[in-house]
Amino acid sequence: MCGRVRCTLRADDIPRACHRNTATVRSVNMDRYRPSFNASPGSNLAVVRRDDAASGGDGYAIHCMKWGLIPSFTKKSEKPDFYKMFNARSESLSEKASFRRLIPKSRCLVAVEGFYEWKKDGSKKQPYYIHFKDGRPLVFAALYDSWQNSEGEILYTFTIVTTAASSAIQWLHDRMPVILGDKEATDIWLSVSSNSKFDTVLKPYGHSDLVWYPVTPAMGKPSFDGPECIKEIHLKMEEKGTISKFFSRKEFKEESNPEESTHGKSLNLEPKSVKEEYESEEMLKTPCSARTVDHDLKSKLETFSHEGETKCKTKRDREEVVDSKPKTDEIVKPRASPAKKANLKSVDDKQPTLLSYFGKK
């Protein structure tokens, strides 16, 4: 895409820039030509075309035309829109009727000192001025046509042919104008011979003498004109915000040391048992007041259980001491059956029994 150009060349310099030094060049409507640092569609710019009216048919004309093609078949009552066809894609020239019929005899050259392209960065657009390093003019391939309005006025318009961007400026834009870098290329494009392979010059310009630099965004307005349009500016590198820095640092820490939390405490990454997970989930589901009561009750039960275990242990120890003493008065009794044995009660050795009482007598 090419929607803004700088064309401040003098009228006499334009044919020379297009390598038309020796041929006879006729001027047409050049009184309308207005040099501009910020020319846009609708501007009056000079083009170089073949002049069939010249003697011998080998002449050329420098013709001031409106930038933005208005096809000749456009209705006379229709208001011309110069932004509709200010560019023509080289890949589809032979497909669209607006361009296909112009290829045989309506090819022309546009000489400028440079053009502008915008680099999109989110919602912002930064313009760049693109030109030759040595300052020589750039020559674009173009097509022109004529249209007559309802008042009978004939209007000549042109469109700049574009192609895919070269690898050097793809970062800036995906399209660029077809730049004819030498005399041979301009001769091929202007030739009306049927053997002319004009499509061979429709390619990106990839030489290193094409350079660029950023300019003021103010030139985005077509009304902004003057040397300030091409004055180089220095872009400020915007630093990332504090929030983005915080999250980037946090992410780096988590990746570098997952055992360290943001509070400096180590994280327990050991897997929990099923019981611990269940208790944790129940603790989260239980209200705070209920958890307090359960905690107190659990503490009391644990205390009671501990005291009971202590008492039982003391009683068992006492019984073991008593049982360890020798028993002199123990009477040997016959072995009872399991059923009867379950019904007998344990008897203390020191307490007298009926058998011992009658036995003494």
CSV table of C-alpha atoms in Angstrom, one decimal:
chain,number,residue,atom,x,y,z
A,1,MET,CA,0.0,0.0,0.0
A,2,CYS,CA,1.2,3.5,-0.8
A,3,GLY,CA,-1.1,6.3,0.3
A,4,ARG,CA,1.3,9.2,1.0
A,5,VAL,CA,4.3,10.5,-1.0
A,6,ARG,CA,6.7,13.3,-1.0
A,7,CYS,CA,7.0,15.0,-4.4
A,8,THR,CA,8.8,18.3,-4.3
A,9,LEU,CA,10.6,17.9,-7.6
A,10,ARG,CA,10.7,20.7,-10.1
A,11,ALA,CA,8.7,20.0,-13.3
A,12,ASP,CA,11.9,20.0,-15.3
A,13,ASP,CA,13.5,17.4,-13.1
A,14,ILE,CA,10.7,14.8,-13.4
A,15,PRO,CA,11.4,13.6,-17.1
A,16,ARG,CA,15.1,13.3,-16.2
A,17,ALA,CA,14.2,11.3,-13.1
A,18,CYS,CA,12.2,8.9,-15.4
A,19,HIS,CA,15.3,8.5,-17.7
A,20,ARG,CA,13.6,10.5,-20.5
A,21,ASN,CA,16.6,12.7,-21.1
A,22,THR,CA,16.9,12.7,-24.9
A,23,ALA,CA,13.3,12.3,-26.0
A,24,THR,CA,11.0,15.2,-26.7
A,25,VAL,CA,8.7,15.8,-23.7
A,26,ARG,CA,5.5,17.7,-24.0
A,27,SER,CA,3.9,19.3,-20.9
A,28,VAL,CA,0.1,18.9,-20.3
A,29,ASN,CA,-1.7,20.7,-17.5
A,30,MET,CA,1.5,21.3,-15.6
A,31,ASP,CA,0.1,24.6,-14.3
A,32,ARG,CA,-2.0,22.5,-11.9
A,33,TYR,CA,1.1,20.8,-10.4
A,34,ARG,CA,1.7,21.6,-6.8
A,35,PRO,CA,4.9,20.2,-5.1
A,36,SER,CA,4.1,18.7,-1.7
A,37,PHE,CA,5.8,17.0,1.2
A,38,ASN,CA,2.6,15.2,2.1
A,39,ALA,CA,0.7,14.4,-1.1
A,40,SER,CA,-2.4,12.1,-0.7
A,41,PRO,CA,-5.1,10.7,-3.1
A,42,GLY,CA,-6.8,13.6,-4.8
A,43,SER,CA,-3.6,15.6,-5.1
A,44,ASN,CA,-2.3,16.8,-8.5
A,45,LEU,CA,0.9,15.0,-9.3
A,46,ALA,CA,3.0,14.8,-12.5
A,47,VAL,CA,3.3,11.6,-14.4
A,48,VAL,CA,5.3,10.7,-17.5
A,49,ARG,CA,3.5,8.7,-20.3
A,50,ARG,CA,3.9,8.0,-24.0
A,51,ASP,CA,2.7,10.8,-26.3
A,52,ASP,CA,1.1,9.3,-29.3
A,53,ALA,CA,0.4,12.7,-30.7
A,54,ALA,CA,4.1,13.5,-31.0
A,55,SER,CA,5.8,13.2,-34.3
A,56,GLY,CA,7.0,9.7,-35.0
A,57,GLY,CA,5.1,8.4,-32.0
A,58,ASP,CA,8.3,8.2,-29.9
A,59,GLY,CA,7.6,11.2,-27.8
A,60,TYR,CA,6.6,11.5,-24.2
A,61,ALA,CA,4.4,13.8,-22.2
A,62,ILE,CA,4.7,15.0,-18.6
A,63,HIS,CA,1.1,15.2,-17.6
A,64,CYS,CA,-0.4,16.6,-14.3
A,65,MET,CA,-3.2,14.2,-13.2
A,66,LYS,CA,-5.3,13.5,-10.1
A,67,TRP,CA,-4.0,10.7,-7.9
A,68,GLY,CA,-6.8,8.1,-7.5
A,69,LEU,CA,-8.1,6.3,-10.5
A,70,ILE,CA,-11.6,7.1,-11.8
A,71,PRO,CA,-12.4,4.6,-14.6
A,72,SER,CA,-13.8,6.0,-17.8
A,73,PHE,CA,-17.0,3.9,-17.5
A,74,THR,CA,-17.9,5.7,-14.2
A,75,LYS,CA,-21.3,7.5,-14.4
A,76,LYS,CA,-21.0,11.1,-15.3
A,77,SER,CA,-23.3,12.1,-12.4
A,78,GLU,CA,-21.3,10.2,-9.9
A,79,LYS,CA,-19.0,12.0,-7.5
A,80,PRO,CA,-15.4,10.9,-8.0
A,81,ASP,CA,-13.8,9.0,-5.1
A,82,PHE,CA,-10.1,9.3,-5.3
A,83,TYR,CA,-9.5,7.0,-2.4
A,84,LYS,CA,-11.2,4.0,-3.9
A,85,MET,CA,-8.5,3.1,-6.4
A,86,PHE,CA,-5.3,5.0,-5.6
A,87,ASN,CA,-3.4,1.6,-5.6
A,88,ALA,CA,-3.6,-1.4,-8.0
A,89,ARG,CA,-2.3,-4.8,-6.9
A,90,SER,CA,0.1,-6.1,-9.5
A,91,GLU,CA,-1.2,-9.7,-8.9
A,92,SER,CA,-4.7,-8.8,-10.2
A,93,LEU,CA,-4.0,-6.3,-13.0
A,94,SER,CA,-5.2,-8.7,-15.6
A,95,GLU,CA,-8.2,-9.8,-13.7
A,96,LYS,CA,-10.0,-6.6,-12.9
A,97,ALA,CA,-11.7,-4.7,-15.7
A,98,SER,CA,-10.7,-1.3,-14.3
A,99,PHE,CA,-7.0,-2.2,-14.8
A,100,ARG,CA,-6.9,-4.9,-17.5
A,101,ARG,CA,-8.0,-2.5,-20.3
A,102,LEU,CA,-5.3,0.0,-19.3
A,103,ILE,CA,-2.4,-2.3,-19.6
A,104,PRO,CA,-1.8,-2.1,-23.4
A,105,LYS,CA,-1.5,1.6,-23.8
A,106,SER,CA,-2.1,3.4,-20.5
A,107,ARG,CA,1.0,2.7,-18.5
A,108,CYS,CA,2.9,5.6,-17.0
A,109,LEU,CA,5.6,6.6,-14.5
A,110,VAL,CA,5.3,8.5,-11.2
A,111,ALA,CA,8.5,10.2,-9.9
A,112,VAL,CA,8.7,11.0,-6.2
A,113,GLU,CA,11.4,11.6,-3.6
A,114,GLY,CA,10.0,9.2,-1.0
A,115,PHE,CA,6.8,7.7,0.4
A,116,TYR,CA,5.4,7.0,3.8
A,117,GLU,CA,4.2,3.8,5.5
A,118,TRP,CA,2.7,3.3,9.0
A,119,LYS,CA,3.8,0.7,11.5
A,120,LYS,CA,0.9,-0.5,13.6
A,121,ASP,CA,1.5,-1.1,17.3
A,122,GLY,CA,-1.9,-1.9,18.9
A,123,SER,CA,-4.0,1.3,18.6
A,124,LYS,CA,-1.0,3.4,17.7
A,125,LYS,CA,0.5,4.0,14.3
A,126,GLN,CA,4.0,5.3,13.7
A,127,PRO,CA,4.8,6.7,10.2
A,128,TYR,CA,8.1,6.1,8.5
A,129,TYR,CA,9.6,7.9,5.6
A,130,ILE,CA,11.1,5.6,2.9
A,131,HIS,CA,13.6,6.9,0.3
A,132,PHE,CA,16.8,6.2,-1.5
A,133,LYS,CA,20.0,6.6,0.6
A,134,ASP,CA,21.7,8.8,-2.0
A,135,GLY,CA,18.6,11.1,-2.4
A,136,ARG,CA,17.7,10.2,-6.0
A,137,PRO,CA,14.0,10.1,-6.9
A,138,LEU,CA,12.0,6.9,-6.8
A,139,VAL,CA,10.1,5.9,-10.0
A,140,PHE,CA,6.8,4.0,-9.5
A,141,ALA,CA,4.9,2.0,-12.1
A,142,ALA,CA,1.4,3.4,-12.6
A,143,LEU,CA,-1.7,3.2,-14.8
A,144,TYR,CA,-3.9,6.2,-15.9
A,145,ASP,CA,-7.3,6.8,-17.4
A,146,SER,CA,-9.6,9.6,-18.4
A,147,TRP,CA,-13.2,10.3,-17.3
A,148,GLN,CA,-15.8,12.9,-18.4
A,149,ASN,CA,-18.2,14.4,-15.8
A,150,SER,CA,-21.7,15.7,-16.3
A,151,GLU,CA,-20.3,19.2,-17.1
A,152,GLY,CA,-18.2,17.8,-20.0
A,153,GLU,CA,-14.9,18.3,-18.2
A,154,ILE,CA,-12.3,15.5,-18.8
A,155,LEU,CA,-10.4,14.4,-15.8
A,156,TYR,CA,-7.2,12.4,-16.0
A,157,THR,CA,-6.4,10.2,-13.0
A,158,PHE,CA,-3.8,7.5,-12.2
A,159,THR,CA,-3.2,4.7,-9.7
A,160,ILE,CA,0.1,3.4,-8.4
A,161,VAL,CA,0.9,-0.3,-8.9
A,162,THR,CA,1.9,-2.2,-5.7
A,163,THR,CA,3.5,-5.6,-5.0
A,164,ALA,CA,4.4,-7.7,-2.0
A,165,ALA,CA,6.9,-6.0,0.4
A,166,SER,CA,10.5,-6.9,0.2
A,167,SER,CA,12.1,-9.0,3.1
A,168,ALA,CA,13.8,-5.8,4.3
A,169,ILE,CA,10.5,-3.9,5.1
A,170,GLN,CA,8.1,-6.7,5.8
A,171,TRP,CA,8.3,-5.7,9.5
A,172,LEU,CA,6.8,-2.4,8.5
A,173,HIS,CA,4.1,-3.3,5.9
A,174,ASP,CA,3.1,-6.2,3.7
A,175,ARG,CA,2.9,-4.1,0.5
A,176,MET,CA,5.1,-1.7,-1.3
A,177,PRO,CA,4.9,0.3,-4.6
A,178,VAL,CA,6.6,-1.2,-7.6
A,179,ILE,CA,9.9,0.7,-7.9
A,180,LEU,CA,11.5,0.7,-11.3
A,181,GLY,CA,15.2,1.0,-10.4
A,182,ASP,CA,16.8,1.7,-13.7
A,183,LYS,CA,16.3,2.9,-17.3
A,184,GLU,CA,15.7,-0.6,-18.6
A,185,ALA,CA,12.9,-1.2,-16.2
A,186,THR,CA,11.2,2.1,-17.1
A,187,ASP,CA,11.6,1.3,-20.9
A,188,ILE,CA,9.9,-2.1,-20.4
A,189,TRP,CA,7.0,-0.6,-18.5
A,190,LEU,CA,6.4,2.2,-21.0
A,191,SER,CA,6.8,0.0,-24.1
A,192,VAL,CA,3.7,-0.6,-26.1
A,193,SER,CA,5.2,-3.5,-28.0
A,194,SER,CA,3.3,-6.8,-27.9
A,195,ASN,CA,6.5,-8.6,-27.1
A,196,SER,CA,7.0,-6.4,-24.0
A,197,LYS,CA,7.2,-8.5,-20.9
A,198,PHE,CA,6.0,-5.8,-18.6
A,199,ASP,CA,5.1,-8.2,-15.8
A,200,THR,CA,8.8,-9.0,-15.3
A,201,VAL,CA,9.3,-5.6,-13.6
A,202,LEU,CA,6.4,-6.1,-11.2
A,203,LYS,CA,8.5,-7.3,-8.3
A,204,PRO,CA,9.6,-6.1,-4.9
A,205,TYR,CA,12.6,-3.8,-4.8
A,206,GLY,CA,15.1,-5.6,-2.6
A,207,HIS,CA,18.3,-3.5,-2.9
A,208,SER,CA,20.0,-2.1,0.3
A,209,ASP,CA,20.0,1.5,-1.0
A,210,LEU,CA,16.3,1.8,0.1
A,211,VAL,CA,16.3,3.2,3.7
A,212,TRP,CA,13.8,4.6,6.1
A,213,TYR,CA,13.4,6.4,9.5
A,214,PRO,CA,10.5,7.5,11.8
A,215,VAL,CA,8.8,10.8,11.3
A,216,THR,CA,6.2,12.8,13.2
A,217,PRO,CA,2.7,11.3,13.5
A,218,ALA,CA,1.3,14.8,12.7
A,219,MET,CA,1.9,14.1,9.0
A,220,GLY,CA,-1.0,11.7,9.2
A,221,LYS,CA,-3.3,14.6,8.4
A,222,PRO,CA,-3.2,15.5,4.7
A,223,SER,CA,-3.4,19.2,5.7
A,224,PHE,CA,0.0,18.9,7.5
A,225,ASP,CA,2.6,19.9,4.9
A,226,GLY,CA,6.2,21.2,4.8
A,227,PRO,CA,9.7,20.0,5.7
A,228,GLU,CA,8.5,18.9,9.1
A,229,CYS,CA,6.9,15.9,7.4
A,230,ILE,CA,10.3,14.3,6.6
A,231,LYS,CA,12.2,15.4,9.8
A,232,GLU,CA,13.5,12.3,11.6
A,233,ILE,CA,12.4,11.8,15.2
A,234,HIS,CA,13.8,9.6,17.9
A,235,LEU,CA,11.4,7.0,19.3
A,236,LYS,CA,11.2,6.5,23.1
A,237,MET,CA,11.4,2.9,24.3
A,238,GLU,CA,8.4,2.4,26.5
A,239,GLU,CA,9.2,0.4,29.6
A,240,LYS,CA,6.8,-2.3,30.9
A,241,GLY,CA,4.4,-1.3,33.6
A,242,THR,CA,4.9,-2.1,37.3
A,243,ILE,CA,2.1,-4.7,37.3
A,244,SER,CA,3.6,-6.6,34.3
A,245,LYS,CA,7.0,-6.5,36.0
A,246,PHE,CA,5.5,-7.9,39.2
A,247,PHE,CA,3.9,-10.8,37.6
A,248,SER,CA,6.9,-11.6,35.5
A,249,ARG,CA,9.1,-11.7,38.6
A,250,LYS,CA,6.5,-13.8,40.4
A,251,GLU,CA,6.3,-16.2,37.6
A,252,PHE,CA,10.1,-16.5,37.4
A,253,LYS,CA,10.3,-17.2,41.1
A,254,GLU,CA,7.7,-19.9,41.0
A,255,GLU,CA,9.4,-21.6,38.1
A,256,SER,CA,12.9,-21.3,39.6
A,257,ASN,CA,12.1,-22.4,43.2
A,258,PRO,CA,8.7,-24.0,43.6
A,259,GLU,CA,9.4,-24.8,47.3
A,260,GLU,CA,9.6,-21.2,48.3
A,261,SER,CA,6.5,-19.2,48.7
A,262,THR,CA,6.1,-15.4,48.5
A,263,HIS,CA,6.2,-15.2,52.4
A,264,GLY,CA,9.5,-17.1,52.6
A,265,LYS,CA,7.9,-20.3,54.0
A,266,SER,CA,8.5,-23.7,52.6
A,267,LEU,CA,5.6,-25.4,51.0
A,268,ASN,CA,4.6,-28.9,52.0
A,269,LEU,CA,4.4,-30.8,48.7
A,270,GLU,CA,4.2,-34.3,50.3
A,271,PRO,CA,0.9,-36.0,49.3
A,272,LYS,CA,-1.7,-36.2,52.1
A,273,SER,CA,-3.4,-39.4,53.2
A,274,VAL,CA,-7.1,-39.9,52.5
A,275,LYS,CA,-8.0,-39.3,56.1
A,276,GLU,CA,-6.1,-36.0,56.2
A,277,GLU,CA,-7.7,-34.8,52.9
A,278,TYR,CA,-11.1,-35.8,54.2
A,279,GLU,CA,-10.5,-33.9,57.5
A,280,SER,CA,-9.2,-30.9,55.6
A,281,GLU,CA,-12.3,-30.8,53.4
A,282,GLU,CA,-14.7,-31.3,56.4
A,283,MET,CA,-12.8,-28.5,58.2
A,284,LEU,CA,-13.4,-26.1,55.3
A,285,LYS,CA,-17.1,-27.0,55.1
A,286,THR,CA,-17.8,-26.7,58.8
A,287,PRO,CA,-18.7,-23.2,60.1
A,288,CYS,CA,-16.2,-21.5,62.5
A,289,SER,CA,-18.5,-21.8,65.6
A,290,ALA,CA,-19.1,-25.5,65.0
A,291,ARG,CA,-15.4,-26.1,64.5
A,292,THR,CA,-14.7,-24.4,67.9
A,293,VAL,CA,-17.2,-26.6,69.7
A,294,ASP,CA,-15.9,-29.7,68.0
A,295,HIS,CA,-12.4,-28.8,69.0
A,296,ASP,CA,-13.3,-28.3,72.7
A,297,LEU,CA,-15.2,-31.5,72.8
A,298,LYS,CA,-12.4,-33.4,71.1
A,299,SER,CA,-10.0,-32.0,73.6
A,300,LYS,CA,-12.2,-33.1,76.5
A,301,LEU,CA,-12.6,-36.6,75.1
A,302,GLU,CA,-8.9,-36.9,74.5
A,303,THR,CA,-8.2,-35.8,78.2
A,304,PHE,CA,-10.8,-38.3,79.5
A,305,SER,CA,-9.5,-41.1,77.3
A,306,HIS,CA,-6.0,-40.4,78.5
A,307,GLU,CA,-7.1,-40.4,82.2
A,308,GLY,CA,-8.9,-43.6,81.6
A,309,GLU,CA,-6.0,-45.3,80.0
A,310,THR,CA,-3.8,-44.2,83.0
A,311,LYS,CA,-6.3,-45.6,85.6
A,312,CYS,CA,-6.6,-48.9,83.6
A,313,LYS,CA,-2.9,-49.2,83.4
A,314,THR,CA,-2.5,-48.6,87.2
A,315,LYS,CA,-5.2,-51.2,88.0
A,316,ARG,CA,-3.6,-53.7,85.7
A,317,ASP,CA,-0.2,-53.1,87.4
A,318,ARG,CA,-1.8,-53.6,90.9
A,319,GLU,CA,-3.4,-56.9,89.8
A,320,GLU,CA,-0.2,-58.1,88.4
A,321,VAL,CA,1.6,-57.5,91.8
A,322,VAL,CA,-1.2,-59.2,93.7
A,323,ASP,CA,-1.2,-62.2,91.4
A,324,SER,CA,2.5,-62.5,91.7
A,325,LYS,CA,2.3,-63.3,95.6
A,326,PRO,CA,2.3,-67.0,96.6
A,327,LYS,CA,-1.1,-68.5,97.3
A,328,THR,CA,-1.1,-70.9,100.3
A,329,ASP,CA,-4.9,-71.4,100.9
A,330,GLU,CA,-5.8,-72.0,97.3
A,331,ILE,CA,-7.9,-75.2,96.9
A,332,VAL,CA,-7.5,-77.2,93.8
A,333,LYS,CA,-10.8,-77.3,92.0
A,334,PRO,CA,-11.8,-79.6,89.3
A,335,ARG,CA,-11.7,-78.3,85.8
A,336,ALA,CA,-15.0,-76.8,84.8
A,337,SER,CA,-16.5,-76.9,81.4
A,338,PRO,CA,-16.3,-73.8,79.3
A,339,ALA,CA,-20.0,-73.1,79.9
A,340,LYS,CA,-19.7,-73.4,83.7
A,341,LYS,CA,-16.4,-71.6,83.8
A,342,ALA,CA,-18.0,-68.5,82.2
A,343,ASN,CA,-20.5,-68.4,85.1
A,344,LEU,CA,-17.9,-68.5,87.9
A,345,LYS,CA,-16.7,-65.4,89.5
A,346,SER,CA,-13.1,-64.7,90.4
A,347,VAL,CA,-12.5,-65.2,94.2
A,348,ASP,CA,-9.9,-63.4,96.2
A,349,ASP,CA,-7.5,-65.6,98.1
A,350,LYS,CA,-7.7,-63.8,101.4
A,351,GLN,CA,-11.5,-64.0,101.7
A,352,PRO,CA,-12.8,-67.2,103.3
A,353,THR,CA,-15.2,-69.5,101.4
A,354,LEU,CA,-17.8,-72.0,102.6
A,355,LEU,CA,-15.6,-74.9,101.7
A,356,SER,CA,-12.7,-73.5,103.7
A,357,TYR,CA,-15.0,-72.9,106.7
A,358,PHE,CA,-16.4,-76.4,106.8
A,359,GLY,CA,-13.0,-77.8,106.1
A,360,LYS,CA,-11.6,-76.3,109.3
A,361,LYS,CA,-14.2,-78.0,111.3
